[in-house]
PDB file of C-alpha atoms in Angstrom:
ATOM      1  CA  UNK V1257       0.237  -0.276   0.085  1.00  0.00           C
ATOM      2  CA  UNK V1258       1.401   3.246  -0.788  1.00  0.00           C
ATOM      3  CA  UNK V1259       1.823   5.817   1.560  1.00  0.00           C
ATOM      4  CA  UNK V1260      -0.108   9.391   1.655  1.00  0.00           C
ATOM      5  CA  UNK V1261       2.747  11.889   2.490  1.00  0.00           C
ATOM      6  CA  UNK V1262       5.699   9.860   1.424  1.00  0.00           C
ATOM      7  CA  UNK V1263       8.822  10.391   2.830  1.00  0.00           C
ATOM      8  CA  UNK V1264      12.080   8.911   4.628  1.00  0.00           C
ATOM      9  CA  UNK V1265      12.794   7.439   8.364  1.00  0.00           C
ATOM     10  CA  UNK V1266      12.863  10.963   9.653  1.00  0.00           C
ATOM     11  CA  UNK V1267       9.447  11.804   7.985  1.00  0.00           C
ATOM     12  CA  UNK V1268       7.098  13.594  10.804  1.00  0.00           C
ATOM     13  CA  UNK V1269       9.953  15.408  12.158  1.00  0.00           C
ATOM     14  CA  UNK V1270      11.566  16.879   7.959  1.00  0.00           C
ATOM     15  CA  UNK V1271       7.687  16.885   7.777  1.00  0.00           C
ATOM     16  CA  UNK V1272       7.954  19.493  10.589  1.00  0.00           C
ATOM     17  CA  UNK V1273      11.124  21.519  10.665  1.00  0.00           C
ATOM     18  CA  UNK V1274      11.063  21.598   6.372  1.00  0.00           C
ATOM     19  CA  UNK V1275       7.534  22.074   5.952  1.00  0.00           C
ATOM     20  CA  UNK V1276       6.351  23.711   9.278  1.00  0.00           C
ATOM     21  CA  UNK V1277       8.641  25.517  10.473  1.00  0.00           C
ATOM     22  CA  UNK V1278      11.550  27.000   7.545  1.00  0.00           C
ATOM     23  CA  UNK V1279       8.660  26.684   5.345  1.00  0.00           C
ATOM     24  CA  UNK V1280       5.574  28.356   7.269  1.00  0.00           C
ATOM     25  CA  UNK V1281       8.079  31.208   8.053  1.00  0.00           C
ATOM     26  CA  UNK V1282       8.839  31.876   5.045  1.00  0.00           C
ATOM     27  CA  UNK V1283       5.489  31.804   3.982  1.00  0.00           C
ATOM     28  CA  UNK V1284       4.208  34.016   6.857  1.00  0.00           C
ATOM     29  CA  UNK V1285       6.328  37.044   5.539  1.00  0.00           C
ATOM     30  CA  UNK V1286       5.666  36.497   2.057  1.00  0.00           C
ATOM     31  CA  UNK V1287       1.949  37.000   3.175  1.00  0.00           C
ATOM     32  CA  UNK V1288       2.906  40.356   5.100  1.00  0.00           C
ATOM     33  CA  UNK V1289       5.195  41.695   2.186  1.00  0.00           C
ATOM     34  CA  UNK V1290       2.358  41.148  -0.117  1.00  0.00           C
ATOM     35  CA  UNK V1291      -0.446  42.707   2.583  1.00  0.00           C
ATOM     36  CA  UNK V1292       2.079  45.034   3.339  1.00  0.00           C
ATOM     37  CA  UNK V1293       2.518  46.149  -0.509  1.00  0.00           C
ATOM     38  CA  UNK V1294      -1.149  46.083  -1.375  1.00  0.00           C
ATOM     39  CA  UNK V1295      -0.974  43.558  -3.954  1.00  0.00           C
ATOM     40  CA  UNK V1296      -4.024  41.027  -4.319  1.00  0.00           C
ATOM     41  CA  UNK V1297      -4.281  37.816  -2.342  1.00  0.00           C
ATOM     42  CA  UNK V1298      -4.683  36.096  -5.287  1.00  0.00           C
ATOM     43  CA  UNK V1299      -0.780  36.390  -5.631  1.00  0.00           C
ATOM     44  CA  UNK V1300       0.007  34.621  -2.554  1.00  0.00           C
ATOM     45  CA  UNK V1301      -0.996  31.121  -4.813  1.00  0.00           C
ATOM     46  CA  UNK V1302       1.858  31.960  -7.613  1.00  0.00           C
ATOM     47  CA  UNK V1303       4.193  32.891  -4.998  1.00  0.00           C
ATOM     48  CA  UNK V1304       3.202  29.788  -2.689  1.00  0.00           C
ATOM     49  CA  UNK V1305       3.089  27.430  -5.667  1.00  0.00           C
ATOM     50  CA  UNK V1306       7.177  29.140  -5.857  1.00  0.00           C
ATOM     51  CA  UNK V1307       7.931  27.884  -2.241  1.00  0.00           C
ATOM     52  CA  UNK V1308       6.749  24.593  -2.321  1.00  0.00           C
ATOM     53  CA  UNK V1309       9.499  24.048  -4.962  1.00  0.00           C
ATOM     54  CA  UNK V1310      12.145  25.536  -2.731  1.00  0.00           C
ATOM     55  CA  UNK V1311      10.690  22.891   0.441  1.00  0.00           C
ATOM     56  CA  UNK V1312      10.448  20.020  -1.746  1.00  0.00           C
ATOM     57  CA  UNK V1313      13.955  20.238  -3.029  1.00  0.00           C
ATOM     58  CA  UNK V1314      15.240  20.466   0.698  1.00  0.00           C
ATOM     59  CA  UNK V1315      13.099  17.097   1.316  1.00  0.00           C
ATOM     60  CA  UNK V1316      14.745  15.417  -1.885  1.00  0.00           C
ATOM     61  CA  UNK V1317      18.235  17.896  -0.969  1.00  0.00           C
ATOM     62  CA  UNK V1318      18.499  16.959   2.575  1.00  0.00           C
ATOM     63  CA  UNK V1319      17.079  13.603   3.378  1.00  0.00           C
ATOM     64  CA  UNK V1320      16.274  11.972  -0.075  1.00  0.00           C
ATOM     65  CA  UNK V1321      12.961  12.070  -0.089  1.00  0.00           C
ATOM     66  CA  UNK V1322      11.191  11.471  -3.608  1.00  0.00           C
ATOM     67  CA  UNK V1323      10.992  15.298  -5.017  1.00  0.00           C
ATOM     68  CA  UNK V1324       7.584  15.660  -6.550  1.00  0.00           C
ATOM     69  CA  UNK V1325       5.106  13.008  -4.917  1.00  0.00           C
ATOM     70  CA  UNK V1326       1.526  14.680  -5.891  1.00  0.00           C
ATOM     71  CA  UNK V1327       0.530  14.203  -2.035  1.00  0.00           C
ATOM     72  CA  UNK V1328       3.422  15.792  -0.955  1.00  0.00           C
ATOM     73  CA  UNK V1329       3.340  18.538  -3.456  1.00  0.00           C
ATOM     74  CA  UNK V1330      -0.549  19.096  -2.352  1.00  0.00           C
ATOM     75  CA  UNK V1331       0.195  18.731   1.711  1.00  0.00           C
ATOM     76  CA  UNK V1332       3.212  21.054   1.619  1.00  0.00           C
ATOM     77  CA  UNK V1333       1.451  23.498  -0.996  1.00  0.00           C
ATOM     78  CA  UNK V1334      -2.220  23.566   1.610  1.00  0.00           C
ATOM     79  CA  UNK V1335       0.225  24.309   4.456  1.00  0.00           C
ATOM     80  CA  UNK V1336       2.029  26.861   3.098  1.00  0.00           C
ATOM     81  CA  UNK V1337      -1.336  28.716   2.036  1.00  0.00           C
ATOM     82  CA  UNK V1338      -2.289  28.484   5.444  1.00  0.00           C
ATOM     83  CA  UNK V1339       0.631  30.306   6.784  1.00  0.00           C
ATOM     84  CA  UNK V1340       1.218  32.665   4.060  1.00  0.00           C
ATOM     85  CA  UNK V1341      -3.024  33.268   4.044  1.00  0.00           C
ATOM     86  CA  UNK V1342      -2.881  34.080   7.891  1.00  0.00           C
ATOM     87  CA  UNK V1343      -0.007  36.406   7.636  1.00  0.00           C
ATOM     88  CA  UNK V1344      -1.644  38.403   4.962  1.00  0.00           C
ATOM     89  CA  UNK V1345      -4.425  38.696   7.066  1.00  0.00           C
ATOM     90  CA  UNK V1346      -2.611  40.250   9.722  1.00  0.00           C
ATOM     91  CA  UNK V1347      -0.585  42.653   8.215  1.00  0.00           C
ATOM     92  CA  UNK V1348      -3.700  43.572   6.022  1.00  0.00           C
ATOM     93  CA  UNK V1349      -6.340  43.724   9.484  1.00  0.00           C
ATOM     94  CA  UNK V1350      -3.212  46.104  11.939  1.00  0.00           C
ATOM     95  CA  UNK V1351      -2.786  48.098   7.912  1.00  0.00           C
ATOM     96  CA  UNK V1352      -6.381  48.865   7.727  1.00  0.00           C
ATOM     97  CA  UNK V1353      -6.670  50.196  11.221  1.00  0.00           C
ATOM     98  CA  UNK V1354      -3.342  52.359  11.157  1.00  0.00           C
ATOM     99  CA  UNK V1355      -3.822  53.719   8.011  1.00  0.00           C
ATOM    100  CA  UNK V1356      -7.655  54.881   8.137  1.00  0.00           C
ATOM    101  CA  UNK V1357      -7.996  55.132  11.945  1.00  0.00           C
ATOM    102  CA  UNK V1358     -10.991  57.450  11.599  1.00  0.00           C
ATOM    103  CA  UNK V1359     -13.293  54.360   9.399  1.00  0.00           C
ATOM    104  CA  UNK V1360     -11.841  51.219  11.227  1.00  0.00           C
ATOM    105  CA  UNK V1361     -11.376  49.682  14.282  1.00  0.00           C
ATOM    106  CA  UNK V1362     -10.086  46.175  15.565  1.00  0.00           C
ATOM    107  CA  UNK V1363     -12.069  43.894  15.219  1.00  0.00           C
ATOM    108  CA  UNK V1364      -9.857  40.728  16.217  1.00  0.00           C
ATOM    109  CA  UNK V1365      -6.388  39.678  15.242  1.00  0.00           C
ATOM    110  CA  UNK V1366      -7.736  39.166  11.930  1.00  0.00           C
ATOM    111  CA  UNK V1367     -10.294  41.799  11.517  1.00  0.00           C
ATOM    112  CA  UNK V1368     -11.551  45.294  11.136  1.00  0.00           C
ATOM    113  CA  UNK V1369     -15.141  46.834  11.352  1.00  0.00           C
ATOM    114  CA  UNK V1370     -16.025  50.305  10.321  1.00  0.00           C
ATOM    115  CA  UNK V1371     -16.800  53.020  13.203  1.00  0.00           C
ATOM    116  CA  UNK V1372     -20.385  53.502  12.007  1.00  0.00           C
ATOM    117  CA  UNK V1373     -21.254  49.933  13.047  1.00  0.00           C
TER     118      UNK V1373
END
């Protein structure tokens, strides 16, 4: 039976180290950068596709895991998009509150609301 996420003997550890920690930090920073430069959120998909390839290359180069198994690529992509979207949303919420204090106020770390409500 084939594995769902093909990896070496240190599978979970390498996933947590490379995909979640290193890739997640890079994805978070990318999301923040896109929000701070007022870029549209759809660009996250393009950048996370490239970052997924970089993370998969690290898995391949450092731990001799398969380079592009479809399930692993999909999981890594979704994890990275999640981190990037969260970074984007936090930065955009802070940005909207700081840039337009007469229009918006904080409604949590990910949201803003109109002052008229």
